[in-house]
Amino acid sequence: MIMMTTESILAEMQACKQICIECQTTCLDTLRYCNSQGGKYIDMTMMSMMRDCAEMCMICVNMINDGSEFMGNTCSLCAQICDRTAMACEQISGDATMMFCATVCRKCAEHCNLMGLNSASYFRRSCLVTEDVLVSS
């Protein structure tokens, strides 16, 4: 694995947060677009994926901001959801809005996957649970 500098870590974290925010916004906008189009656009599986993708993107942003120890796992799951959402959007291939959503989801998946793979080198929150707390429970 390539060792990352603090500056490159921070830059990648920022890039991942930015694309997650863009993906969340794009999925919500595309969801509204689908509702307005009707017909084949009202596919409950696809619409659920867009909602899940939007939610997961915001969870990633929050985990990165908090320096959560679960950031890597969360980003990896987000990458999977983004990839599946992109595949669902690509089913309506003749629509520019759907293709834009797919493109943004794929880009987000790439960044989240990188965060997941390199999470061991990213900052962690201090341990908030002490042994004393565990014993007294």
CSV table of N, CA, C and O in Angstrom, one decimal, residues 49-98:
chain,number,residue,atom,x,y,z
A,49,MET,N,-33.2,3.0,-4.4
A,49,MET,CA,-31.7,3.1,-4.4
A,49,MET,C,-31.2,4.5,-4.4
A,49,MET,O,-30.2,4.8,-3.7
A,50,MET,N,-31.9,5.4,-5.1
A,50,MET,CA,-31.5,6.8,-5.1
A,50,MET,C,-31.6,7.4,-3.7
A,50,MET,O,-30.8,8.2,-3.3
A,51,ARG,N,-32.7,7.0,-3.0
A,51,ARG,CA,-32.9,7.5,-1.6
A,51,ARG,C,-31.8,7.0,-0.7
A,51,ARG,O,-31.2,7.7,0.1
A,52,ASP,N,-31.5,5.7,-0.9
A,52,ASP,CA,-30.5,5.0,-0.1
A,52,ASP,C,-29.1,5.7,-0.3
A,52,ASP,O,-28.3,5.9,0.6
A,53,CYS,N,-28.8,5.9,-1.6
A,53,CYS,CA,-27.6,6.5,-2.0
A,53,CYS,C,-27.4,7.9,-1.4
A,53,CYS,O,-26.4,8.2,-0.9
A,54,ALA,N,-28.5,8.7,-1.5
A,54,ALA,CA,-28.4,10.1,-1.0
A,54,ALA,C,-28.2,10.0,0.6
A,54,ALA,O,-27.3,10.8,1.1
A,55,GLU,N,-28.8,9.1,1.3
A,55,GLU,CA,-28.7,9.0,2.7
A,55,GLU,C,-27.2,8.5,3.0
A,55,GLU,O,-26.6,9.1,3.9
A,56,MET,N,-26.8,7.5,2.3
A,56,MET,CA,-25.4,7.0,2.6
A,56,MET,C,-24.3,8.0,2.3
A,56,MET,O,-23.4,8.1,3.1
A,57,CYS,N,-24.5,8.8,1.3
A,57,CYS,CA,-23.5,9.9,1.0
A,57,CYS,C,-23.4,10.8,2.2
A,57,CYS,O,-22.3,11.2,2.6
A,58,MET,N,-24.6,11.2,2.8
A,58,MET,CA,-24.5,12.2,3.9
A,58,MET,C,-23.9,11.5,5.1
A,58,MET,O,-23.2,12.1,5.9
A,59,ILE,N,-24.2,10.2,5.3
A,59,ILE,CA,-23.5,9.5,6.4
A,59,ILE,C,-22.0,9.5,6.2
A,59,ILE,O,-21.3,9.7,7.2
A,60,CYS,N,-21.6,9.3,5.0
A,60,CYS,CA,-20.1,9.3,4.8
A,60,CYS,C,-19.5,10.7,5.1
A,60,CYS,O,-18.5,10.8,5.7
A,61,VAL,N,-20.2,11.7,4.7
A,61,VAL,CA,-19.7,13.1,5.0
A,61,VAL,C,-19.6,13.3,6.5
A,61,VAL,O,-18.6,13.7,7.0
A,62,ASN,N,-20.6,12.8,7.2
A,62,ASN,CA,-20.6,13.0,8.7
A,62,ASN,C,-19.5,12.1,9.3
A,62,ASN,O,-18.8,12.6,10.3
A,63,MET,N,-19.3,10.9,8.8
A,63,MET,CA,-18.3,10.0,9.4
A,63,MET,C,-16.9,10.6,9.1
A,63,MET,O,-16.0,10.6,10.0
A,64,ILE,N,-16.7,11.2,7.9
A,64,ILE,CA,-15.4,11.8,7.6
A,64,ILE,C,-15.2,13.0,8.5
A,64,ILE,O,-14.1,13.2,9.1
A,65,ASN,N,-16.2,13.8,8.6
A,65,ASN,CA,-16.1,15.0,9.5
A,65,ASN,C,-15.8,14.7,10.9
A,65,ASN,O,-15.0,15.4,11.6
A,66,ASP,N,-16.4,13.6,11.4
A,66,ASP,CA,-16.2,13.2,12.8
A,66,ASP,C,-14.9,12.4,13.0
A,66,ASP,O,-14.5,12.1,14.2
A,67,GLY,N,-14.2,12.0,11.9
A,67,GLY,CA,-13.1,11.1,12.1
A,67,GLY,C,-13.4,9.8,12.7
A,67,GLY,O,-12.7,9.2,13.4
A,68,SER,N,-14.6,9.3,12.4
A,68,SER,CA,-15.1,8.0,12.9
A,68,SER,C,-14.2,6.8,12.6
A,68,SER,O,-13.7,6.7,11.4
A,69,GLU,N,-14.1,5.9,13.5
A,69,GLU,CA,-13.3,4.7,13.2
A,69,GLU,C,-14.1,3.8,12.2
A,69,GLU,O,-13.5,2.9,11.7
A,70,PHE,N,-15.4,4.1,12.0
A,70,PHE,CA,-16.1,3.3,11.0
A,70,PHE,C,-16.2,4.0,9.6
A,70,PHE,O,-16.9,3.5,8.8
A,71,MET,N,-15.4,5.0,9.4
A,71,MET,CA,-15.4,5.8,8.2
A,71,MET,C,-15.1,4.9,7.0
A,71,MET,O,-15.8,4.9,6.0
A,72,GLY,N,-14.1,4.1,7.1
A,72,GLY,CA,-13.7,3.2,6.0
A,72,GLY,C,-14.8,2.2,5.6
A,72,GLY,O,-15.1,2.1,4.4
A,73,ASN,N,-15.4,1.6,6.6
A,73,ASN,CA,-16.5,0.6,6.3
A,73,ASN,C,-17.7,1.4,5.7
A,73,ASN,O,-18.3,0.9,4.8
A,74,THR,N,-18.0,2.5,6.2
A,74,THR,CA,-19.1,3.3,5.7
A,74,THR,C,-18.8,3.7,4.3
A,74,THR,O,-19.7,3.6,3.4
A,75,CYS,N,-17.6,4.2,4.0
A,75,CYS,CA,-17.3,4.6,2.6
A,75,CYS,C,-17.3,3.4,1.7
A,75,CYS,O,-17.8,3.6,0.5
A,76,SER,N,-16.9,2.3,2.1
A,76,SER,CA,-17.0,1.1,1.2
A,76,SER,C,-18.4,0.7,0.9
A,76,SER,O,-18.7,0.4,-0.2
A,77,LEU,N,-19.3,0.8,1.9
A,77,LEU,CA,-20.7,0.5,1.7
A,77,LEU,C,-21.3,1.5,0.7
A,77,LEU,O,-22.0,1.2,-0.2
A,78,CYS,N,-20.9,2.8,0.9
A,78,CYS,CA,-21.4,3.8,0.1
A,78,CYS,C,-21.0,3.6,-1.4
A,78,CYS,O,-21.8,3.8,-2.3
A,79,ALA,N,-19.8,3.2,-1.6
A,79,ALA,CA,-19.3,2.9,-2.9
A,79,ALA,C,-20.1,1.8,-3.6
A,79,ALA,O,-20.5,1.9,-4.8
A,80,GLN,N,-20.5,0.8,-2.8
A,80,GLN,CA,-21.4,-0.3,-3.4
A,80,GLN,C,-22.7,0.2,-3.8
A,80,GLN,O,-23.3,-0.1,-4.8
A,81,ILE,N,-23.3,1.0,-2.9
A,81,ILE,CA,-24.6,1.6,-3.1
A,81,ILE,C,-24.6,2.5,-4.3
A,81,ILE,O,-25.5,2.5,-5.2
A,82,CYS,N,-23.6,3.4,-4.4
A,82,CYS,CA,-23.4,4.3,-5.5
A,82,CYS,C,-23.3,3.5,-6.9
A,82,CYS,O,-23.9,3.9,-7.9
A,83,ASP,N,-22.5,2.4,-6.9
A,83,ASP,CA,-22.4,1.6,-8.1
A,83,ASP,C,-23.7,1.0,-8.5
A,83,ASP,O,-24.1,1.1,-9.7
A,84,ARG,N,-24.5,0.5,-7.6
A,84,ARG,CA,-25.8,-0.1,-7.9
A,84,ARG,C,-26.8,1.0,-8.4
A,84,ARG,O,-27.6,0.7,-9.2
A,85,THR,N,-26.7,2.1,-7.8
A,85,THR,CA,-27.6,3.2,-8.2
A,85,THR,C,-27.3,3.6,-9.6
A,85,THR,O,-28.2,3.9,-10.4
A,86,ALA,N,-26.0,3.7,-9.9
A,86,ALA,CA,-25.6,4.1,-11.3
A,86,ALA,C,-26.1,3.1,-12.3
A,86,ALA,O,-26.6,3.4,-13.3
A,87,MET,N,-26.0,1.8,-11.9
A,87,MET,CA,-26.5,0.7,-12.8
A,87,MET,C,-28.0,0.9,-13.0
A,87,MET,O,-28.5,0.7,-14.1
A,88,ALA,N,-28.8,1.2,-12.0
A,88,ALA,CA,-30.2,1.4,-12.1
A,88,ALA,C,-30.5,2.6,-13.0
A,88,ALA,O,-31.4,2.5,-13.8
A,89,CYS,N,-29.8,3.7,-12.8
A,89,CYS,CA,-30.0,4.9,-13.6
A,89,CYS,C,-29.7,4.6,-15.1
A,89,CYS,O,-30.4,5.1,-16.0
A,90,GLU,N,-28.7,3.8,-15.3
A,90,GLU,CA,-28.3,3.5,-16.7
A,90,GLU,C,-29.3,2.7,-17.5
A,90,GLU,O,-29.3,2.6,-18.7
A,91,GLN,N,-30.3,2.1,-16.7
A,91,GLN,CA,-31.4,1.3,-17.4
A,91,GLN,C,-32.2,2.2,-18.3
A,91,GLN,O,-32.9,1.8,-19.2
A,92,ILE,N,-32.2,3.5,-17.9
A,92,ILE,CA,-33.0,4.5,-18.8
A,92,ILE,C,-31.9,5.3,-19.5
A,92,ILE,O,-31.7,6.5,-19.3
A,93,SER,N,-31.3,4.6,-20.5
A,93,SER,CA,-30.1,5.1,-21.1
A,93,SER,C,-30.3,6.3,-22.0
A,93,SER,O,-29.4,7.1,-22.3
A,94,GLY,N,-31.5,6.5,-22.5
A,94,GLY,CA,-31.7,7.6,-23.4
A,94,GLY,C,-32.0,8.9,-22.8
A,94,GLY,O,-32.4,9.9,-23.5
A,95,ASP,N,-31.9,9.0,-21.5
A,95,ASP,CA,-32.2,10.2,-20.7
A,95,ASP,C,-31.0,10.9,-20.1
A,95,ASP,O,-30.3,10.3,-19.3
A,96,ALA,N,-30.7,12.1,-20.5
A,96,ALA,CA,-29.5,12.8,-20.0
A,96,ALA,C,-29.5,13.0,-18.5
A,96,ALA,O,-28.4,12.9,-17.9
A,97,THR,N,-30.7,13.2,-17.9
A,97,THR,CA,-30.7,13.4,-16.4
A,97,THR,C,-30.3,12.1,-15.7
A,97,THR,O,-29.5,12.2,-14.8
A,98,MET,N,-30.8,11.0,-16.2
A,98,MET,CA,-30.5,9.7,-15.6
A,98,MET,C,-29.0,9.4,-15.8
A,98,MET,O,-28.3,8.9,-14.9
